[in-house]
Short mmCIF file of C-alpha atoms and ligand atoms in Angstrom, two decimals:
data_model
loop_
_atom_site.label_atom_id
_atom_site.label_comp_id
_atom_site.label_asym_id
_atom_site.label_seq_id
_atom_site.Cartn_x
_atom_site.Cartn_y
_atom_site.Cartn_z
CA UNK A 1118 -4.24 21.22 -11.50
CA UNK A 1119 -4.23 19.21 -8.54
CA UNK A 1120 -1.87 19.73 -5.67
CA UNK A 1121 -0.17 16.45 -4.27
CA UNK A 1122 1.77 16.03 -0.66
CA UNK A 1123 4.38 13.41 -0.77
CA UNK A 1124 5.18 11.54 2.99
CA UNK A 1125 7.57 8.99 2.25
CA UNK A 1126 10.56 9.43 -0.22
CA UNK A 1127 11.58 5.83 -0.82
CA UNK A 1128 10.80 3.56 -4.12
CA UNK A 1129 6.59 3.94 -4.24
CA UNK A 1130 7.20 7.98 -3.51
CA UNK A 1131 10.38 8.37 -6.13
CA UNK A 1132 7.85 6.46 -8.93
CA UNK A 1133 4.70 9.24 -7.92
CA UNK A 1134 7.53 11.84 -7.66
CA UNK A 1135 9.31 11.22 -11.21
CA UNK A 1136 5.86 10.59 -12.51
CA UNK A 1137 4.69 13.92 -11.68
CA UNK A 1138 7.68 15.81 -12.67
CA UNK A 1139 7.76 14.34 -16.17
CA UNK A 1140 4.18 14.81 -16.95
CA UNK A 1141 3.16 10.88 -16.89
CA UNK A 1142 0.69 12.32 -14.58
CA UNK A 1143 -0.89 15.17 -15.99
CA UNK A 1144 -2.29 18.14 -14.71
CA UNK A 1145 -0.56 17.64 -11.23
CA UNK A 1146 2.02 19.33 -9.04
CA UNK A 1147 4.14 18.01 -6.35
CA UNK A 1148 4.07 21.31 -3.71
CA UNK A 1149 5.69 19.47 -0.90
CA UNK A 1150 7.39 16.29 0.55
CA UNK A 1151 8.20 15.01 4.45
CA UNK A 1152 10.50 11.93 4.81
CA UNK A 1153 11.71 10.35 8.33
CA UNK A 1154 14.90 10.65 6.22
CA UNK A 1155 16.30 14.55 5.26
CA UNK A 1156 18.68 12.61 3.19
CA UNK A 1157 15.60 10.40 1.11
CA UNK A 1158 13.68 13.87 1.11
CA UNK A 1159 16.92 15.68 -0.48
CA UNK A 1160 17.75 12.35 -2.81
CA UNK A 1161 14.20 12.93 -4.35
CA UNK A 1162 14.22 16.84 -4.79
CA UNK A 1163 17.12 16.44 -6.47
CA UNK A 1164 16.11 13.94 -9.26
CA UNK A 1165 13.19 16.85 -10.27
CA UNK A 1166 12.93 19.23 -12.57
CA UNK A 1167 10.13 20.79 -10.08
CA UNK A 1168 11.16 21.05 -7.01
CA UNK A 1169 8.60 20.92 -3.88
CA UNK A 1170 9.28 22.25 -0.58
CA UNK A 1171 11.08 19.86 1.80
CA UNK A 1172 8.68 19.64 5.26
CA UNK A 1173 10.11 19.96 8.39
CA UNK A 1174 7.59 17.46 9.92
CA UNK A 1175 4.87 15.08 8.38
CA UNK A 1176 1.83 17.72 10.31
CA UNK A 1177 2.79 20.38 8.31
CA UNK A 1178 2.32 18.27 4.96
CA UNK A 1179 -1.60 19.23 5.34
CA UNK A 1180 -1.37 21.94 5.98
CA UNK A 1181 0.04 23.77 2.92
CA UNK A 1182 -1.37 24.32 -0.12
CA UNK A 1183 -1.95 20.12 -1.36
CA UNK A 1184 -5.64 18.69 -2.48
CA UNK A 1185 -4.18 15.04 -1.63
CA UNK A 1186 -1.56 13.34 0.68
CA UNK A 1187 0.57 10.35 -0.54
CA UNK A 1188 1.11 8.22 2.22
CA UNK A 1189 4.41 5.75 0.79
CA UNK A 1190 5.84 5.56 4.05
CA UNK A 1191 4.89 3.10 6.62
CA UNK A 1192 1.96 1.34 8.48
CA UNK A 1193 3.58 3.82 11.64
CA UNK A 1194 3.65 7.09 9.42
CA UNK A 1195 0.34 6.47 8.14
CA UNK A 1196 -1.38 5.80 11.73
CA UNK A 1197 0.20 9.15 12.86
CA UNK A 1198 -1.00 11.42 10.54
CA UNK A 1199 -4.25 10.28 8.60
CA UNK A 1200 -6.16 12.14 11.11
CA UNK A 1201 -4.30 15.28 10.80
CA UNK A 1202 -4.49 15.32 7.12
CA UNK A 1203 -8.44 14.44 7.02
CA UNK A 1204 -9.17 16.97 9.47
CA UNK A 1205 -7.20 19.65 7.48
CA UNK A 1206 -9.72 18.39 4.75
CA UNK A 1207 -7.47 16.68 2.81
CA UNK A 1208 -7.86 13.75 0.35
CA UNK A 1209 -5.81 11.01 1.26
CA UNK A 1210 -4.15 7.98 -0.55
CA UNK A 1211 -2.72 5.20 1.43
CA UNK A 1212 -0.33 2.30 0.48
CA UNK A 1213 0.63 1.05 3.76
CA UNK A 1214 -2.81 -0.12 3.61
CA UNK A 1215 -2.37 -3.19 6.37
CA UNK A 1216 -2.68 -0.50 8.98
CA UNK A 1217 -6.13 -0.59 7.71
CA UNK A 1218 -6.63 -3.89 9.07
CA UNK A 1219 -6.77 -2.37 12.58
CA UNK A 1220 -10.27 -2.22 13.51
CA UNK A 1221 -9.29 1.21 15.69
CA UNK A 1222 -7.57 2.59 12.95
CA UNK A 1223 -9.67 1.82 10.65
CA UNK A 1224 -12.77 3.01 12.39
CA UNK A 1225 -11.11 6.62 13.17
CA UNK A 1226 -10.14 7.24 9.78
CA UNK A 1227 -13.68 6.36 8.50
CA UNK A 1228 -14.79 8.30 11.19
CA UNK A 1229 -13.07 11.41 10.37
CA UNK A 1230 -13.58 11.19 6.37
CA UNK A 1231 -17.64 11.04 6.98
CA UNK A 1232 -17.10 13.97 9.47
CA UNK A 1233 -15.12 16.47 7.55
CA UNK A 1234 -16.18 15.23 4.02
CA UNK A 1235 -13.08 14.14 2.41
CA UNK A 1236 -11.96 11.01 -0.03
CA UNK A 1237 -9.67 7.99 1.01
CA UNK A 1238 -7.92 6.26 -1.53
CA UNK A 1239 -6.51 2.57 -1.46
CA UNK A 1240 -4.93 2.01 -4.92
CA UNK A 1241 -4.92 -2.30 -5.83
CA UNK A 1242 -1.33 -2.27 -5.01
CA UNK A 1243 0.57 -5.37 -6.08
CA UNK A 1244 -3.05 -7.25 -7.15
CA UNK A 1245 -5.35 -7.40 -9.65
CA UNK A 1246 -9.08 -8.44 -9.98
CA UNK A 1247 -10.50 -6.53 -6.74
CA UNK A 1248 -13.67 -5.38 -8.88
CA UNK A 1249 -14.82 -9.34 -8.76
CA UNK A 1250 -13.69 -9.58 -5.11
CA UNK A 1251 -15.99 -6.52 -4.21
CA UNK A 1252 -19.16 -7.74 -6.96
CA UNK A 1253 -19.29 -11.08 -4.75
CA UNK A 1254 -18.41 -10.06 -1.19
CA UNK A 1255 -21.82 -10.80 -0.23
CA UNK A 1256 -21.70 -14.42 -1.30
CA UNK A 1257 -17.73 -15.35 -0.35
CA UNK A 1258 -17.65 -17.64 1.87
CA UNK A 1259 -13.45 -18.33 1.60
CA UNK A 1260 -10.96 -16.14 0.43
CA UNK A 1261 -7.66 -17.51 0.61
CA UNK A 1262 -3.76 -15.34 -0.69
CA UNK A 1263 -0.61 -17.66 -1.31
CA UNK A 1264 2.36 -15.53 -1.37
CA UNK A 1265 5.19 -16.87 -2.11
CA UNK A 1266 8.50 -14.63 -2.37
CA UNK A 1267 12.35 -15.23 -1.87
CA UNK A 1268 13.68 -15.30 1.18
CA UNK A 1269 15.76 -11.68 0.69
CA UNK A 1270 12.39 -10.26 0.27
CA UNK A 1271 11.21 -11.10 4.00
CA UNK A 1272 13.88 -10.66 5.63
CA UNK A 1273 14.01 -8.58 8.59
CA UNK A 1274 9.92 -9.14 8.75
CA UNK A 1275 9.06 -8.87 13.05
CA UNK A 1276 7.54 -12.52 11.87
CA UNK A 1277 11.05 -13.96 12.27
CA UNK A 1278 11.73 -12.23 16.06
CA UNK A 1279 8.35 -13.29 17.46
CA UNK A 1280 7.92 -16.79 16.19
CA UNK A 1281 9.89 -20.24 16.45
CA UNK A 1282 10.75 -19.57 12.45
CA UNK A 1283 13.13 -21.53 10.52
CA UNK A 1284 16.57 -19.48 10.39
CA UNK A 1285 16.09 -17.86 6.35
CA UNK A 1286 19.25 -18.51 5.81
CA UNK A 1287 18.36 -21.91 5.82
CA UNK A 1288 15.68 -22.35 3.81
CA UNK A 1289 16.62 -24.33 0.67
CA UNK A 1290 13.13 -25.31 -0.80
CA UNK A 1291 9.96 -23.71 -0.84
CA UNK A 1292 8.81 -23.67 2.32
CA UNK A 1293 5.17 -22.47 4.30
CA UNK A 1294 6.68 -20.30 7.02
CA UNK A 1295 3.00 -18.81 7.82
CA UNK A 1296 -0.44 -19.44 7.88
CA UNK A 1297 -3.25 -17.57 9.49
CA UNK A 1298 -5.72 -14.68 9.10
CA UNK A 1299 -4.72 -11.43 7.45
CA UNK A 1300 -5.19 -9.50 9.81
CA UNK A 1301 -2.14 -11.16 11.82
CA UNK A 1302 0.07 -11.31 8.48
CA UNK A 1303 0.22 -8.03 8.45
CA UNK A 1304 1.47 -7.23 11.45
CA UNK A 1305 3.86 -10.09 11.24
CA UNK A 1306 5.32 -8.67 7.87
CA UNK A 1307 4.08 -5.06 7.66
CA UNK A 1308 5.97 -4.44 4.62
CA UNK A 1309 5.50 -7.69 2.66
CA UNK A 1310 2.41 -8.53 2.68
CA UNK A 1311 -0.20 -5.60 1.92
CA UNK A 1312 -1.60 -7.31 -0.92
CA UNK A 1313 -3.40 -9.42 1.92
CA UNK A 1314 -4.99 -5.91 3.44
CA UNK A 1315 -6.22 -5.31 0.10
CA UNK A 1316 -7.99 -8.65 -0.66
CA UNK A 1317 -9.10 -8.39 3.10
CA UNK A 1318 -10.94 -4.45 2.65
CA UNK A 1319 -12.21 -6.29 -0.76
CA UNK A 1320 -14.00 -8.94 0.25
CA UNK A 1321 -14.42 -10.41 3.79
CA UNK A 1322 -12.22 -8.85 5.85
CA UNK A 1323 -9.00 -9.22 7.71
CA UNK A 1324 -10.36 -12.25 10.32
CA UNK A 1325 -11.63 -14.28 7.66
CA UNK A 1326 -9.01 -13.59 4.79
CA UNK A 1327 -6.76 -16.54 5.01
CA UNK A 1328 -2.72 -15.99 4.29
CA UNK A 1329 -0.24 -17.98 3.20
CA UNK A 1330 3.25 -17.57 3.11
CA UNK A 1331 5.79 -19.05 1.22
CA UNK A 1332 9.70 -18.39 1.38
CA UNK A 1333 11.02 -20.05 -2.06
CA UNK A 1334 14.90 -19.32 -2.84
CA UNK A 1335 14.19 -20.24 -6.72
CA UNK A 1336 11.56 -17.28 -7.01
CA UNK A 1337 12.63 -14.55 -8.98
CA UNK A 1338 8.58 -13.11 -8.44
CA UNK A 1339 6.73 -11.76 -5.76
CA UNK A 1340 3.85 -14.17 -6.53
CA UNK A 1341 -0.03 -13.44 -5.57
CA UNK A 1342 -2.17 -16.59 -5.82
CA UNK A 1343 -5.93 -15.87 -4.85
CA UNK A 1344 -8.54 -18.48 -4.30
CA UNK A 1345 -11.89 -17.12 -3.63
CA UNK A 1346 -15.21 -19.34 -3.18
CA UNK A 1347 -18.87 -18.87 -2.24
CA UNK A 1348 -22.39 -19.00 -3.63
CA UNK A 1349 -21.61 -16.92 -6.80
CA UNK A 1350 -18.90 -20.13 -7.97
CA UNK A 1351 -14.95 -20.37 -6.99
CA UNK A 1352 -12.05 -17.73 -8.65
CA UNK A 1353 -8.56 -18.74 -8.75
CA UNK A 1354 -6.06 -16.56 -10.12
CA UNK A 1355 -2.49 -15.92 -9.76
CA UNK A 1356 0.08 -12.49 -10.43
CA UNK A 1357 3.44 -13.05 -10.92
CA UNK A 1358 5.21 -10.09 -10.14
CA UNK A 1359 8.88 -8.56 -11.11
CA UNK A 1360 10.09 -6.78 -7.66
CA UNK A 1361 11.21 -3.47 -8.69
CA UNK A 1362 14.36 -2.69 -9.30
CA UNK A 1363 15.12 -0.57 -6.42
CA UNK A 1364 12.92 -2.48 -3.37
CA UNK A 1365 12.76 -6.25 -3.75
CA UNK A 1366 9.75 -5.93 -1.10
CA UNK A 1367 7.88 -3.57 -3.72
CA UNK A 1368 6.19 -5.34 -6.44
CA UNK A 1369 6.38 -3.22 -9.74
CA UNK A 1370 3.05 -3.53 -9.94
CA UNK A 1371 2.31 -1.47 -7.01
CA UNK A 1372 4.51 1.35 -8.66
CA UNK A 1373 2.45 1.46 -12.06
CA UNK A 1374 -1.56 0.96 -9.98
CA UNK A 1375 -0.37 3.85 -7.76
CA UNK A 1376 0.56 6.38 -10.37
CA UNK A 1377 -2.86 5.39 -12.25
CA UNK A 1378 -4.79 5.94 -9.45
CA UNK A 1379 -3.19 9.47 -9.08
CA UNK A 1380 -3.43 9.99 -12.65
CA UNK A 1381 -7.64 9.24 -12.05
CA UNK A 1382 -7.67 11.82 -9.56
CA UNK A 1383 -5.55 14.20 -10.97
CA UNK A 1384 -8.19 14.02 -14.18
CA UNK A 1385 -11.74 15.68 -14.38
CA UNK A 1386 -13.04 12.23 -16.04
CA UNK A 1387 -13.99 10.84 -12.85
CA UNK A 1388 -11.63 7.70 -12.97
CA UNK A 1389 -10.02 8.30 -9.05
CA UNK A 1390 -12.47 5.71 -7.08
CA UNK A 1391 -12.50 6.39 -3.76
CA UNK A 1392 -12.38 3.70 -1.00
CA UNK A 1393 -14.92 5.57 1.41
N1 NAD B 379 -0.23 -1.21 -1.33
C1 NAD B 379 0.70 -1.98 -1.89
O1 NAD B 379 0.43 -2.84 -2.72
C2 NAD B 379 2.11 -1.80 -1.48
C3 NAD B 379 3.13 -2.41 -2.23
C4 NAD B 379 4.43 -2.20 -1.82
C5 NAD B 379 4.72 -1.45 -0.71
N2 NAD B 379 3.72 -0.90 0.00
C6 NAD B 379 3.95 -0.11 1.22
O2 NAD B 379 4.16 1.24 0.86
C7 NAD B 379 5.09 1.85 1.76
C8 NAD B 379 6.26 2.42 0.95
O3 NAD B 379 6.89 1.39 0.21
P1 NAD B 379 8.29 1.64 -0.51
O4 NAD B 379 8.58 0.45 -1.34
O5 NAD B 379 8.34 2.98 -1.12
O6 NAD B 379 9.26 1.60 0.77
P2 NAD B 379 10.73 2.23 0.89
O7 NAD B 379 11.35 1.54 2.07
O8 NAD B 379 11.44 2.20 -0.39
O9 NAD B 379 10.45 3.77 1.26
C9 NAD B 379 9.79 4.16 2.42
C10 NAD B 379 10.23 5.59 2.75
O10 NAD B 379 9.40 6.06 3.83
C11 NAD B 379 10.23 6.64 4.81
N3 NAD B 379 9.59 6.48 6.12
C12 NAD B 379 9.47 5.37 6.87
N4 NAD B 379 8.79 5.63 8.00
C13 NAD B 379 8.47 6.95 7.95
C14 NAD B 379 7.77 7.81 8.83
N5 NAD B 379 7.26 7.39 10.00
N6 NAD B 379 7.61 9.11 8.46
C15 NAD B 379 8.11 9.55 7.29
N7 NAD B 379 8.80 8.79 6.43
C16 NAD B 379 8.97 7.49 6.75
C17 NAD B 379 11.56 5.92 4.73
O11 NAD B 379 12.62 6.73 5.24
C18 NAD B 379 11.69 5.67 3.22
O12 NAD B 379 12.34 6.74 2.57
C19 NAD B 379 5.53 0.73 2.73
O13 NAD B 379 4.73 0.78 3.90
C20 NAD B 379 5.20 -0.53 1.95
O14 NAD B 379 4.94 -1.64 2.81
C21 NAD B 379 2.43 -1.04 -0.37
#
């Protein structure tokens, strides 16, 4: 039986939650939970069978009886504790994975999982196809994401208080409203766009991953179009995604490649892959 910390109670930690608590993860226990939020901490004890022990800060999530910590929180919640929770040896499994992209962040975090001898995990999110990604990432020489959501699902992104964006109000036809490297996307829409971390810690990184994206009012999916070319030949390949039902952000996609991850883990047949 593995022991699971929860830090974030919104859509991503409801699905791990309700999948724990109705046994479509097997042979785990949710022991505790920390959100920002008492009330989005209280919403999700309530909705389980199994109730874990509300946290009175995200610290002390580590340091109770857990094996792994579910970051489904934020890039900020995630850059905060990861080094508490590694160096309480504690597996960890991140979604807010463009934090990653942060060279210093990153590096720490690698740092600290050599040092004290745990397991990072970075579950595909809202993508598919990273194992062909990772095979060639030696011979890539362009990787490219086209994302192309509705409006509604970028809104209040810092991209549209920092640049000289259209108004998204306006936009009436599909429309490029960014281009650039990764590692800028995701700071520019920290909670859109983690797909692009993914492809980035994939293949060749978060300088050289190119991202576009689209704002289309006619799209009724988060879409994922990948373009990848080098020596090995060229991939192109597209996901169409249904937003879930809760979070128009959150692909639900993301939902179902979390939970399996967690289900890997949670199993002794060696299906959890690590990212370190
Ligand atoms: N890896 C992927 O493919 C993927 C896909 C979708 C979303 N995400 C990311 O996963 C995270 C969770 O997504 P979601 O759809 O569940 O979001 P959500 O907004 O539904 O829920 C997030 C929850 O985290 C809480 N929270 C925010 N900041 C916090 C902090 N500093 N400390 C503690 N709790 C905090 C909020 O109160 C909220 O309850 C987000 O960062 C999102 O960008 C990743």
């Amino acid at each position: 039986m593995k022991r699971i910390g929860l830090l974030g109670c919104g859509t991503i930690g409801t699905a791990i939650a309700v999948a724990i608590d109705d046994g479509t993860i097997p042979r785990a226990e949710l022991t505790q939970v920390y959100d920002i939020s008492r009330d989005a901490a209280e919403g999700l004890t309530a909705k389980l069978s199994r109730k874990p022990t509300i946290m009175e800060n995200p610290h002390l999530l580590s340091s109770g009886p857990v094996d792994i910590v579910v970051e489904a929180a934020s890039q900020g919640a995630l850059t905060d504790v990861a080094l508490s929770i590694i160096q309480n040896r504690r597996d960890l499994m991140v979604m807010s994975v463009g934090a990653l992209l942060d060279e210093s962040v990153r590096s720490v975090i690698f740092d600290a999982v050599r040092e004290y001898g745990v397991s990072v995990y970075v579950p595909t999110g809202a993508i598919a196809g990273m194992d062909g990604i990772r095979a060639v990432r030696d011979e890539l020489d362009t990787v490219t994401l086209t994302t192309t959501k509705h409006p509604d699902s970028l809104r209040g992104a810092p991209f549209f208080d920092v640049h000289d964006a259209p108004d998204i109000d306006s936009i009436d036809a599909p429309t490029t409203i960014f281009e650039g490297p990764a590692v800028d996307a995701v700071s520019l829409f920290p909670t859109n766009i983690n797909v692009a971390a993914i492809l980035s810690l994939s293949g060749i990184g978060g300088n050289r991953t190119i991202v576009r994206v689209v704002a289309d009012p006619a799209a009724v999916t988060n879409t994922h179009m990948i373009e990848a070319a080098g020596e090995f030949g060229r991939m192109q390949y597209t996901i169409e995604n249904r937003p879930s039902s809760e979070n128009p952000r959150t692909s639900r996609l993301a939902l179902l490649a979390a939970i399996d991850m967690l289900r890997g883990y949670c199993s002794d047949d060696g299906l959890g892959f690590p990212c370190t």
